[in-house]
Amino acid sequence: MVRFIFRLAAMVSLSISVIMAVIDTTRSVAASALVMTPLNASWLAVSPDTRAAFESYVRAKADPLVWDGAVAWVLNQPGFAVFAVLAFLLYAIGYRRRRHQFAPTN
């Protein structure tokens, strides 16, 4: 059941990644230049209240260096790339290895 949840979250993350990539591709074609929207800009456009709440939560619960260093760096990366990496990690966690049989059973 837990693996299913991780694989479902991976599928949702991959879907978001593809949608963001299509939007960036459309903007790139319209501008005749490469456009990669940072995750921060996309998040602020969709829901600025949750973005502000997330920042205040991280600053309150963790060291300010966590926000200024790691989280700010991730938010400045292209949104489609962040969600693609997240999808890969979630899928890797939910991946089920198949057991190999060395001898055929009849």
PDB file of N, CA and C in Angstrom:
ATOM      1  N   MET A   1       0.817  -1.192   0.000  1.00  0.00           N
ATOM      2  CA  MET A   1       0.000   0.000   0.000  1.00  0.00           C
ATOM      3  C   MET A   1       0.868   1.267   0.000  1.00  0.00           C
ATOM      4  N   VAL A   2       1.941   1.248   0.776  1.00  0.00           N
ATOM      5  CA  VAL A   2       2.814   2.414   0.854  1.00  0.00           C
ATOM      6  C   VAL A   2       3.520   2.628  -0.488  1.00  0.00           C
ATOM      7  N   ARG A   3       3.933   1.548  -1.118  1.00  0.00           N
ATOM      8  CA  ARG A   3       4.568   1.679  -2.432  1.00  0.00           C
ATOM      9  C   ARG A   3       3.615   2.272  -3.450  1.00  0.00           C
ATOM     10  N   PHE A   4       2.357   1.900  -3.362  1.00  0.00           N
ATOM     11  CA  PHE A   4       1.356   2.456  -4.270  1.00  0.00           C
ATOM     12  C   PHE A   4       1.244   3.971  -4.084  1.00  0.00           C
ATOM     13  N   ILE A   5       1.267   4.427  -2.836  1.00  0.00           N
ATOM     14  CA  ILE A   5       1.177   5.861  -2.553  1.00  0.00           C
ATOM     15  C   ILE A   5       2.368   6.601  -3.160  1.00  0.00           C
ATOM     16  N   PHE A   6       3.576   6.024  -3.011  1.00  0.00           N
ATOM     17  CA  PHE A   6       4.761   6.657  -3.592  1.00  0.00           C
ATOM     18  C   PHE A   6       4.690   6.676  -5.109  1.00  0.00           C
ATOM     19  N   ARG A   7       4.225   5.577  -5.716  1.00  0.00           N
ATOM     20  CA  ARG A   7       4.117   5.553  -7.171  1.00  0.00           C
ATOM     21  C   ARG A   7       3.037   6.512  -7.677  1.00  0.00           C
ATOM     22  N   LEU A   8       1.956   6.643  -6.932  1.00  0.00           N
ATOM     23  CA  LEU A   8       0.907   7.594  -7.291  1.00  0.00           C
ATOM     24  C   LEU A   8       1.436   9.031  -7.194  1.00  0.00           C
ATOM     25  N   ALA A   9       2.169   9.328  -6.127  1.00  0.00           N
ATOM     26  CA  ALA A   9       2.760  10.660  -5.976  1.00  0.00           C
ATOM     27  C   ALA A   9       3.769  10.925  -7.087  1.00  0.00           C
ATOM     28  N   ALA A  10       4.508   9.901  -7.494  1.00  0.00           N
ATOM     29  CA  ALA A  10       5.455  10.045  -8.604  1.00  0.00           C
ATOM     30  C   ALA A  10       4.718  10.357  -9.901  1.00  0.00           C
ATOM     31  N   MET A  11       3.585   9.717 -10.126  1.00  0.00           N
ATOM     32  CA  MET A  11       2.817   9.969 -11.336  1.00  0.00           C
ATOM     33  C   MET A  11       2.258  11.391 -11.337  1.00  0.00           C
ATOM     34  N   VAL A  12       1.787  11.856 -10.201  1.00  0.00           N
ATOM     35  CA  VAL A  12       1.269  13.225 -10.107  1.00  0.00           C
ATOM     36  C   VAL A  12       2.400  14.228 -10.338  1.00  0.00           C
ATOM     37  N   SER A  13       3.569  13.973  -9.740  1.00  0.00           N
ATOM     38  CA  SER A  13       4.718  14.866  -9.931  1.00  0.00           C
ATOM     39  C   SER A  13       5.171  14.889 -11.383  1.00  0.00           C
ATOM     40  N   LEU A  14       5.183  13.732 -12.018  1.00  0.00           N
ATOM     41  CA  LEU A  14       5.555  13.683 -13.428  1.00  0.00           C
ATOM     42  C   LEU A  14       4.541  14.422 -14.294  1.00  0.00           C
ATOM     43  N   SER A  15       3.270  14.317 -13.949  1.00  0.00           N
ATOM     44  CA  SER A  15       2.237  15.036 -14.700  1.00  0.00           C
ATOM     45  C   SER A  15       2.419  16.547 -14.572  1.00  0.00           C
ATOM     46  N   ILE A  16       2.713  17.003 -13.364  1.00  0.00           N
ATOM     47  CA  ILE A  16       2.956  18.433 -13.151  1.00  0.00           C
ATOM     48  C   ILE A  16       4.195  18.868 -13.927  1.00  0.00           C
ATOM     49  N   SER A  17       5.216  18.031 -13.925  1.00  0.00           N
ATOM     50  CA  SER A  17       6.446  18.340 -14.657  1.00  0.00           C
ATOM     51  C   SER A  17       6.173  18.490 -16.149  1.00  0.00           C
ATOM     52  N   VAL A  18       5.399  17.597 -16.708  1.00  0.00           N
ATOM     53  CA  VAL A  18       5.084  17.664 -18.147  1.00  0.00           C
ATOM     54  C   VAL A  18       4.261  18.907 -18.457  1.00  0.00           C
ATOM     55  N   ILE A  19       3.303  19.223 -17.602  1.00  0.00           N
ATOM     56  CA  ILE A  19       2.487  20.420 -17.821  1.00  0.00           C
ATOM     57  C   ILE A  19       3.360  21.673 -17.784  1.00  0.00           C
ATOM     58  N   MET A  20       4.265  21.740 -16.804  1.00  0.00           N
ATOM     59  CA  MET A  20       5.146  22.909 -16.706  1.00  0.00           C
ATOM     60  C   MET A  20       6.106  22.976 -17.894  1.00  0.00           C
ATOM     61  N   ALA A  21       6.555  21.827 -18.372  1.00  0.00           N
ATOM     62  CA  ALA A  21       7.444  21.806 -19.537  1.00  0.00           C
ATOM     63  C   ALA A  21       6.706  22.274 -20.792  1.00  0.00           C
ATOM     64  N   VAL A  22       5.461  21.883 -20.943  1.00  0.00           N
ATOM     65  CA  VAL A  22       4.672  22.317 -22.097  1.00  0.00           C
ATOM     66  C   VAL A  22       4.444  23.829 -22.045  1.00  0.00           C
ATOM     67  N   ILE A  23       4.162  24.349 -20.865  1.00  0.00           N
ATOM     68  CA  ILE A  23       3.980  25.799 -20.723  1.00  0.00           C
ATOM     69  C   ILE A  23       5.268  26.534 -21.074  1.00  0.00           C
ATOM     70  N   ASP A  24       6.402  26.051 -20.568  1.00  0.00           N
ATOM     71  CA  ASP A  24       7.683  26.690 -20.889  1.00  0.00           C
ATOM     72  C   ASP A  24       8.013  26.574 -22.371  1.00  0.00           C
ATOM     73  N   THR A  25       7.673  25.444 -22.979  1.00  0.00           N
ATOM     74  CA  THR A  25       7.909  25.273 -24.409  1.00  0.00           C
ATOM     75  C   THR A  25       7.058  26.246 -25.220  1.00  0.00           C
ATOM     76  N   THR A  26       5.817  26.399 -24.833  1.00  0.00           N
ATOM     77  CA  THR A  26       4.929  27.339 -25.523  1.00  0.00           C
ATOM     78  C   THR A  26       5.458  28.763 -25.397  1.00  0.00           C
ATOM     79  N   ARG A  27       5.904  29.130 -24.209  1.00  0.00           N
ATOM     80  CA  ARG A  27       6.466  30.475 -24.015  1.00  0.00           C
ATOM     81  C   ARG A  27       7.762  30.651 -24.805  1.00  0.00           C
ATOM     82  N   SER A  28       8.551  29.589 -24.894  1.00  0.00           N
ATOM     83  CA  SER A  28       9.797  29.668 -25.656  1.00  0.00           C
ATOM     84  C   SER A  28       9.531  29.875 -27.138  1.00  0.00           C
ATOM     85  N   VAL A  29       8.546  29.174 -27.670  1.00  0.00           N
ATOM     86  CA  VAL A  29       8.203  29.333 -29.082  1.00  0.00           C
ATOM     87  C   VAL A  29       7.650  30.729 -29.333  1.00  0.00           C
ATOM     88  N   ALA A  30       6.821  31.227 -28.422  1.00  0.00           N
ATOM     89  CA  ALA A  30       6.245  32.557 -28.599  1.00  0.00           C
ATOM     90  C   ALA A  30       7.307  33.647 -28.517  1.00  0.00           C
ATOM     91  N   ALA A  31       8.315  33.444 -27.652  1.00  0.00           N
ATOM     92  CA  ALA A  31       9.346  34.467 -27.468  1.00  0.00           C
ATOM     93  C   ALA A  31      10.526  34.275 -28.406  1.00  0.00           C
ATOM     94  N   SER A  32      10.565  33.177 -29.125  1.00  0.00           N
ATOM     95  CA  SER A  32      11.695  32.817 -29.988  1.00  0.00           C
ATOM     96  C   SER A  32      13.007  32.791 -29.210  1.00  0.00           C
ATOM     97  N   ALA A  33      12.912  32.410 -27.956  1.00  0.00           N
ATOM     98  CA  ALA A  33      14.081  32.283 -27.073  1.00  0.00           C
ATOM     99  C   ALA A  33      13.746  31.262 -25.994  1.00  0.00           C
ATOM    100  N   LEU A  34      14.777  30.712 -25.400  1.00  0.00           N
ATOM    101  CA  LEU A  34      14.575  29.710 -24.364  1.00  0.00           C
ATOM    102  C   LEU A  34      14.009  30.353 -23.105  1.00  0.00           C
ATOM    103  N   VAL A  35      12.864  29.848 -22.640  1.00  0.00           N
ATOM    104  CA  VAL A  35      12.215  30.351 -21.434  1.00  0.00           C
ATOM    105  C   VAL A  35      12.058  29.178 -20.476  1.00  0.00           C
ATOM    106  N   MET A  36      12.655  29.312 -19.295  1.00  0.00           N
ATOM    107  CA  MET A  36      12.489  28.307 -18.246  1.00  0.00           C
ATOM    108  C   MET A  36      12.041  29.030 -16.982  1.00  0.00           C
ATOM    109  N   THR A  37      10.800  28.831 -16.603  1.00  0.00           N
ATOM    110  CA  THR A  37      10.218  29.528 -15.470  1.00  0.00           C
ATOM    111  C   THR A  37      10.672  28.875 -14.168  1.00  0.00           C
ATOM    112  N   PRO A  38      11.232  29.663 -13.246  1.00  0.00           N
ATOM    113  CA  PRO A  38      11.621  29.094 -11.956  1.00  0.00           C
ATOM    114  C   PRO A  38      10.390  28.630 -11.168  1.00  0.00           C
ATOM    115  N   LEU A  39      10.600  27.653 -10.324  1.00  0.00           N
ATOM    116  CA  LEU A  39       9.504  27.124  -9.511  1.00  0.00           C
ATOM    117  C   LEU A  39       8.901  28.215  -8.643  1.00  0.00           C
ATOM    118  N   ASN A  40       9.727  29.115  -8.128  1.00  0.00           N
ATOM    119  CA  ASN A  40       9.245  30.201  -7.276  1.00  0.00           C
ATOM    120  C   ASN A  40       8.244  31.073  -8.017  1.00  0.00           C
ATOM    121  N   ALA A  41       8.538  31.442  -9.251  1.00  0.00           N
ATOM    122  CA  ALA A  41       7.629  32.280 -10.033  1.00  0.00           C
ATOM    123  C   ALA A  41       6.313  31.558 -10.319  1.00  0.00           C
ATOM    124  N   SER A  42       6.401  30.274 -10.629  1.00  0.00           N
ATOM    125  CA  SER A  42       5.182  29.495 -10.892  1.00  0.00           C
ATOM    126  C   SER A  42       4.337  29.373  -9.637  1.00  0.00           C
ATOM    127  N   TRP A  43       5.003  29.126  -8.499  1.00  0.00           N
ATOM    128  CA  TRP A  43       4.285  28.981  -7.238  1.00  0.00           C
ATOM    129  C   TRP A  43       3.621  30.293  -6.843  1.00  0.00           C
ATOM    130  N   LEU A  44       4.325  31.412  -7.010  1.00  0.00           N
ATOM    131  CA  LEU A  44       3.739  32.707  -6.680  1.00  0.00           C
ATOM    132  C   LEU A  44       2.569  33.041  -7.594  1.00  0.00           C
ATOM    133  N   ALA A  45       2.615  32.613  -8.847  1.00  0.00           N
ATOM    134  CA  ALA A  45       1.519  32.872  -9.772  1.00  0.00           C
ATOM    135  C   ALA A  45       0.280  32.053  -9.428  1.00  0.00           C
ATOM    136  N   VAL A  46       0.486  30.837  -8.930  1.00  0.00           N
ATOM    137  CA  VAL A  46      -0.640  29.950  -8.637  1.00  0.00           C
ATOM    138  C   VAL A  46      -1.225  30.227  -7.260  1.00  0.00           C
ATOM    139  N   SER A  47      -0.354  30.323  -6.241  1.00  0.00           N
ATOM    140  CA  SER A  47      -0.847  30.473  -4.874  1.00  0.00           C
ATOM    141  C   SER A  47       0.178  31.199  -4.005  1.00  0.00           C
ATOM    142  N   PRO A  48       0.153  32.524  -4.013  1.00  0.00           N
ATOM    143  CA  PRO A  48       1.138  33.270  -3.223  1.00  0.00           C
ATOM    144  C   PRO A  48       0.967  33.088  -1.714  1.00  0.00           C
ATOM    145  N   ASP A  49      -0.249  32.794  -1.265  1.00  0.00           N
ATOM    146  CA  ASP A  49      -0.471  32.611   0.176  1.00  0.00           C
ATOM    147  C   ASP A  49       0.231  31.363   0.700  1.00  0.00           C
ATOM    148  N   THR A  50       0.149  30.252  -0.047  1.00  0.00           N
ATOM    149  CA  THR A  50       0.821  29.037   0.421  1.00  0.00           C
ATOM    150  C   THR A  50       2.334  29.179   0.332  1.00  0.00           C
ATOM    151  N   ARG A  51       2.809  29.946  -0.639  1.00  0.00           N
ATOM    152  CA  ARG A  51       4.253  30.186  -0.757  1.00  0.00           C
ATOM    153  C   ARG A  51       4.756  30.966   0.452  1.00  0.00           C
ATOM    154  N   ALA A  52       4.026  31.997   0.861  1.00  0.00           N
ATOM    155  CA  ALA A  52       4.401  32.789   2.031  1.00  0.00           C
ATOM    156  C   ALA A  52       4.294  31.956   3.307  1.00  0.00           C
ATOM    157  N   ALA A  53       3.265  31.122   3.394  1.00  0.00           N
ATOM    158  CA  ALA A  53       3.111  30.263   4.569  1.00  0.00           C
ATOM    159  C   ALA A  53       4.243  29.246   4.650  1.00  0.00           C
ATOM    160  N   PHE A  54       4.648  28.703   3.504  1.00  0.00           N
ATOM    161  CA  PHE A  54       5.753  27.745   3.483  1.00  0.00           C
ATOM    162  C   PHE A  54       7.056  28.413   3.921  1.00  0.00           C
ATOM    163  N   GLU A  55       7.298  29.627   3.439  1.00  0.00           N
ATOM    164  CA  GLU A  55       8.519  30.334   3.823  1.00  0.00           C
ATOM    165  C   GLU A  55       8.537  30.629   5.318  1.00  0.00           C
ATOM    166  N   SER A  56       7.430  31.094   5.863  1.00  0.00           N
ATOM    167  CA  SER A  56       7.397  31.390   7.300  1.00  0.00           C
ATOM    168  C   SER A  56       7.528  30.118   8.131  1.00  0.00           C
ATOM    169  N   TYR A  57       6.968  29.012   7.657  1.00  0.00           N
ATOM    170  CA  TYR A  57       7.086  27.744   8.374  1.00  0.00           C
ATOM    171  C   TYR A  57       8.536  27.260   8.394  1.00  0.00           C
ATOM    172  N   VAL A  58       9.199  27.305   7.241  1.00  0.00           N
ATOM    173  CA  VAL A  58      10.589  26.841   7.177  1.00  0.00           C
ATOM    174  C   VAL A  58      11.488  27.745   8.011  1.00  0.00           C
ATOM    175  N   ARG A  59      11.279  29.036   7.939  1.00  0.00           N
ATOM    176  CA  ARG A  59      12.106  29.958   8.721  1.00  0.00           C
ATOM    177  C   ARG A  59      11.882  29.775  10.224  1.00  0.00           C
ATOM    178  N   ALA A  60      10.655  29.430  10.621  1.00  0.00           N
ATOM    179  CA  ALA A  60      10.361  29.250  12.046  1.00  0.00           C
ATOM    180  C   ALA A  60      10.889  27.918  12.577  1.00  0.00           C
ATOM    181  N   LYS A  61      10.810  26.868  11.782  1.00  0.00           N
ATOM    182  CA  LYS A  61      11.161  25.535  12.253  1.00  0.00           C
ATOM    183  C   LYS A  61      12.615  25.165  12.029  1.00  0.00           C
ATOM    184  N   ALA A  62      13.279  25.821  11.087  1.00  0.00           N
ATOM    185  CA  ALA A  62      14.658  25.458  10.757  1.00  0.00           C
ATOM    186  C   ALA A  62      15.536  26.704  10.826  1.00  0.00           C
ATOM    187  N   ASP A  63      16.798  26.483  10.697  1.00  0.00           N
ATOM    188  CA  ASP A  63      17.759  27.576  10.669  1.00  0.00           C
ATOM    189  C   ASP A  63      17.527  28.444   9.433  1.00  0.00           C
ATOM    190  N   PRO A  64      17.720  29.749   9.520  1.00  0.00           N
ATOM    191  CA  PRO A  64      17.534  30.595   8.334  1.00  0.00           C
ATOM    192  C   PRO A  64      18.439  30.208   7.169  1.00  0.00           C
ATOM    193  N   LEU A  65      19.558  29.572   7.449  1.00  0.00           N
ATOM    194  CA  LEU A  65      20.428  29.119   6.368  1.00  0.00           C
ATOM    195  C   LEU A  65      19.762  28.055   5.506  1.00  0.00           C
ATOM    196  N   VAL A  66      18.835  27.304   6.096  1.00  0.00           N
ATOM    197  CA  VAL A  66      18.129  26.285   5.314  1.00  0.00           C
ATOM    198  C   VAL A  66      17.305  26.968   4.226  1.00  0.00           C
ATOM    199  N   TRP A  67      16.610  28.049   4.587  1.00  0.00           N
ATOM    200  CA  TRP A  67      15.820  28.760   3.578  1.00  0.00           C
ATOM    201  C   TRP A  67      16.725  29.468   2.585  1.00  0.00           C
ATOM    202  N   ASP A  68      17.692  30.225   3.088  1.00  0.00           N
ATOM    203  CA  ASP A  68      18.547  31.019   2.210  1.00  0.00           C
ATOM    204  C   ASP A  68      19.435  30.155   1.329  1.00  0.00           C
ATOM    205  N   GLY A  69      19.793  28.987   1.803  1.00  0.00           N
ATOM    206  CA  GLY A  69      20.679  28.124   1.034  1.00  0.00           C
ATOM    207  C   GLY A  69      19.942  27.124   0.176  1.00  0.00           C
ATOM    208  N   ALA A  70      19.425  26.088   0.812  1.00  0.00           N
ATOM    209  CA  ALA A  70      18.874  24.949   0.078  1.00  0.00           C
ATOM    210  C   ALA A  70      17.527  25.248  -0.576  1.00  0.00           C
ATOM    211  N   VAL A  71      16.572  25.743   0.196  1.00  0.00           N
ATOM    212  CA  VAL A  71      15.220  25.921  -0.334  1.00  0.00           C
ATOM    213  C   VAL A  71      15.186  27.010  -1.404  1.00  0.00           C
ATOM    214  N   ALA A  72      15.890  28.100  -1.176  1.00  0.00           N
ATOM    215  CA  ALA A  72      15.917  29.172  -2.180  1.00  0.00           C
ATOM    216  C   ALA A  72      16.576  28.688  -3.465  1.00  0.00           C
ATOM    217  N   TRP A  73      17.595  27.848  -3.341  1.00  0.00           N
ATOM    218  CA  TRP A  73      18.245  27.307  -4.538  1.00  0.00           C
ATOM    219  C   TRP A  73      17.280  26.431  -5.334  1.00  0.00           C
ATOM    220  N   VAL A  74      16.536  25.580  -4.630  1.00  0.00           N
ATOM    221  CA  VAL A  74      15.566  24.708  -5.313  1.00  0.00           C
ATOM    222  C   VAL A  74      14.470  25.541  -5.974  1.00  0.00           C
ATOM    223  N   LEU A  75      14.005  26.581  -5.288  1.00  0.00           N
ATOM    224  CA  LEU A  75      12.940  27.412  -5.855  1.00  0.00           C
ATOM    225  C   LEU A  75      13.402  28.210  -7.060  1.00  0.00           C
ATOM    226  N   ASN A  76      14.692  28.423  -7.222  1.00  0.00           N
ATOM    227  CA  ASN A  76      15.204  29.146  -8.386  1.00  0.00           C
ATOM    228  C   ASN A  76      15.461  28.248  -9.586  1.00  0.00           C
ATOM    229  N   GLN A  77      15.304  26.947  -9.432  1.00  0.00           N
ATOM    230  CA  GLN A  77      15.485  26.009 -10.540  1.00  0.00           C
ATOM    231  C   GLN A  77      14.203  25.960 -11.376  1.00  0.00           C
ATOM    232  N   PRO A  78      14.311  25.549 -12.641  1.00  0.00           N
ATOM    233  CA  PRO A  78      13.095  25.420 -13.468  1.00  0.00           C
ATOM    234  C   PRO A  78      12.110  24.437 -12.828  1.00  0.00           C
ATOM    235  N   GLY A  79      10.852  24.840 -12.824  1.00  0.00           N
ATOM    236  CA  GLY A  79       9.824  24.039 -12.164  1.00  0.00           C
ATOM    237  C   GLY A  79       9.692  22.639 -12.725  1.00  0.00           C
ATOM    238  N   PHE A  80       9.778  22.503 -14.047  1.00  0.00           N
ATOM    239  CA  PHE A  80       9.625  21.173 -14.640  1.00  0.00           C
ATOM    240  C   PHE A  80      10.754  20.253 -14.199  1.00  0.00           C
ATOM    241  N   ALA A  81      11.960  20.786 -14.031  1.00  0.00           N
ATOM    242  CA  ALA A  81      13.100  19.958 -13.612  1.00  0.00           C
ATOM    243  C   ALA A  81      12.953  19.517 -12.157  1.00  0.00           C
ATOM    244  N   VAL A  82      12.467  20.415 -11.305  1.00  0.00           N
ATOM    245  CA  VAL A  82      12.276  20.073  -9.890  1.00  0.00           C
ATOM    246  C   VAL A  82      11.253  18.956  -9.759  1.00  0.00           C
ATOM    247  N   PHE A  83      10.143  19.071 -10.471  1.00  0.00           N
ATOM    248  CA  PHE A  83       9.110  18.036 -10.377  1.00  0.00           C
ATOM    249  C   PHE A  83       9.532  16.741 -11.062  1.00  0.00           C
ATOM    250  N   ALA A  84      10.359  16.822 -12.090  1.00  0.00           N
ATOM    251  CA  ALA A  84      10.866  15.600 -12.726  1.00  0.00           C
ATOM    252  C   ALA A  84      11.788  14.841 -11.779  1.00  0.00           C
ATOM    253  N   VAL A  85      12.661  15.556 -11.087  1.00  0.00           N
ATOM    254  CA  VAL A  85      13.550  14.906 -10.112  1.00  0.00           C
ATOM    255  C   VAL A  85      12.737  14.337  -8.956  1.00  0.00           C
ATOM    256  N   LEU A  86      11.746  15.091  -8.506  1.00  0.00           N
ATOM    257  CA  LEU A  86      10.880  14.593  -7.431  1.00  0.00           C
ATOM    258  C   LEU A  86      10.142  13.330  -7.869  1.00  0.00           C
ATOM    259  N   ALA A  87       9.660  13.315  -9.104  1.00  0.00           N
ATOM    260  CA  ALA A  87       8.965  12.126  -9.618  1.00  0.00           C
ATOM    261  C   ALA A  87       9.907  10.926  -9.649  1.00  0.00           C
ATOM    262  N   PHE A  88      11.135  11.146 -10.093  1.00  0.00           N
ATOM    263  CA  PHE A  88      12.119  10.060 -10.126  1.00  0.00           C
ATOM    264  C   PHE A  88      12.393   9.519  -8.721  1.00  0.00           C
ATOM    265  N   LEU A  89      12.593  10.408  -7.765  1.00  0.00           N
ATOM    266  CA  LEU A  89      12.879   9.973  -6.395  1.00  0.00           C
ATOM    267  C   LEU A  89      11.697   9.221  -5.787  1.00  0.00           C
ATOM    268  N   LEU A  90      10.495   9.728  -5.993  1.00  0.00           N
ATOM    269  CA  LEU A  90       9.320   9.042  -5.454  1.00  0.00           C
ATOM    270  C   LEU A  90       9.120   7.679  -6.105  1.00  0.00           C
ATOM    271  N   TYR A  91       9.371   7.599  -7.404  1.00  0.00           N
ATOM    272  CA  TYR A  91       9.242   6.310  -8.082  1.00  0.00           C
ATOM    273  C   TYR A  91      10.312   5.333  -7.594  1.00  0.00           C
ATOM    274  N   ALA A  92      11.521   5.831  -7.371  1.00  0.00           N
ATOM    275  CA  ALA A  92      12.590   4.960  -6.881  1.00  0.00           C
ATOM    276  C   ALA A  92      12.261   4.418  -5.496  1.00  0.00           C
ATOM    277  N   ILE A  93      11.635   5.235  -4.669  1.00  0.00           N
ATOM    278  CA  ILE A  93      11.242   4.768  -3.337  1.00  0.00           C
ATOM    279  C   ILE A  93      10.142   3.712  -3.451  1.00  0.00           C
ATOM    280  N   GLY A  94       9.195   3.912  -4.359  1.00  0.00           N
ATOM    281  CA  GLY A  94       8.075   2.988  -4.501  1.00  0.00           C
ATOM    282  C   GLY A  94       8.320   1.830  -5.441  1.00  0.00           C
ATOM    283  N   TYR A  95       9.530   1.729  -5.983  1.00  0.00           N
ATOM    284  CA  TYR A  95       9.837   0.675  -6.949  1.00  0.00           C
ATOM    285  C   TYR A  95       9.861  -0.683  -6.265  1.00  0.00           C
ATOM    286  N   ARG A  96       9.301  -1.671  -6.917  1.00  0.00           N
ATOM    287  CA  ARG A  96       9.289  -3.028  -6.383  1.00  0.00           C
ATOM    288  C   ARG A  96      10.222  -3.890  -7.208  1.00  0.00           C
ATOM    289  N   ARG A  97      11.235  -4.378  -6.567  1.00  0.00           N
ATOM    290  CA  ARG A  97      12.189  -5.236  -7.265  1.00  0.00           C
ATOM    291  C   ARG A  97      11.584  -6.608  -7.507  1.00  0.00           C
ATOM    292  N   ARG A  98      11.899  -7.124  -8.666  1.00  0.00           N
ATOM    293  CA  ARG A  98      11.439  -8.482  -8.985  1.00  0.00           C
ATOM    294  C   ARG A  98      12.509  -9.470  -8.588  1.00  0.00           C
ATOM    295  N   ARG A  99      12.077 -10.533  -8.029  1.00  0.00           N
ATOM    296  CA  ARG A  99      13.034 -11.564  -7.628  1.00  0.00           C
ATOM    297  C   ARG A  99      13.401 -12.407  -8.834  1.00  0.00           C
ATOM    298  N   HIS A 100      14.691 -12.647  -8.978  1.00  0.00           N
ATOM    299  CA  HIS A 100      15.178 -13.442 -10.093  1.00  0.00           C
ATOM    300  C   HIS A 100      15.254 -14.904  -9.674  1.00  0.00           C
ATOM    301  N   GLN A 101      14.782 -15.748 -10.564  1.00  0.00           N
ATOM    302  CA  GLN A 101      14.903 -17.186 -10.334  1.00  0.00           C
ATOM    303  C   GLN A 101      16.020 -17.703 -11.214  1.00  0.00           C
ATOM    304  N   PHE A 102      16.916 -18.417 -10.604  1.00  0.00           N
ATOM    305  CA  PHE A 102      18.046 -18.924 -11.343  1.00  0.00           C
ATOM    306  C   PHE A 102      17.726 -20.235 -12.064  1.00  0.00           C
ATOM    307  N   ALA A 103      16.786 -20.956 -11.551  1.00  0.00           N
ATOM    308  CA  ALA A 103      16.409 -22.206 -12.199  1.00  0.00           C
ATOM    309  C   ALA A 103      14.911 -22.161 -12.475  1.00  0.00           C
ATOM    310  N   PRO A 104      14.515 -22.597 -13.672  1.00  0.00           N
ATOM    311  CA  PRO A 104      13.077 -22.579 -13.980  1.00  0.00           C
ATOM    312  C   PRO A 104      12.335 -23.613 -13.124  1.00  0.00           C
ATOM    313  N   THR A 105      11.167 -23.230 -12.660  1.00  0.00           N
ATOM    314  CA  THR A 105      10.354 -24.154 -11.890  1.00  0.00           C
ATOM    315  C   THR A 105       9.226 -24.657 -12.755  1.00  0.00           C
ATOM    316  N   ASN A 106       8.987 -25.938 -12.699  1.00  0.00           N
ATOM    317  CA  ASN A 106       7.911 -26.549 -13.495  1.00  0.00           C
ATOM    318  C   ASN A 106       6.852 -27.098 -12.627  1.00  0.00           C
TER     319      ASN A 106
END
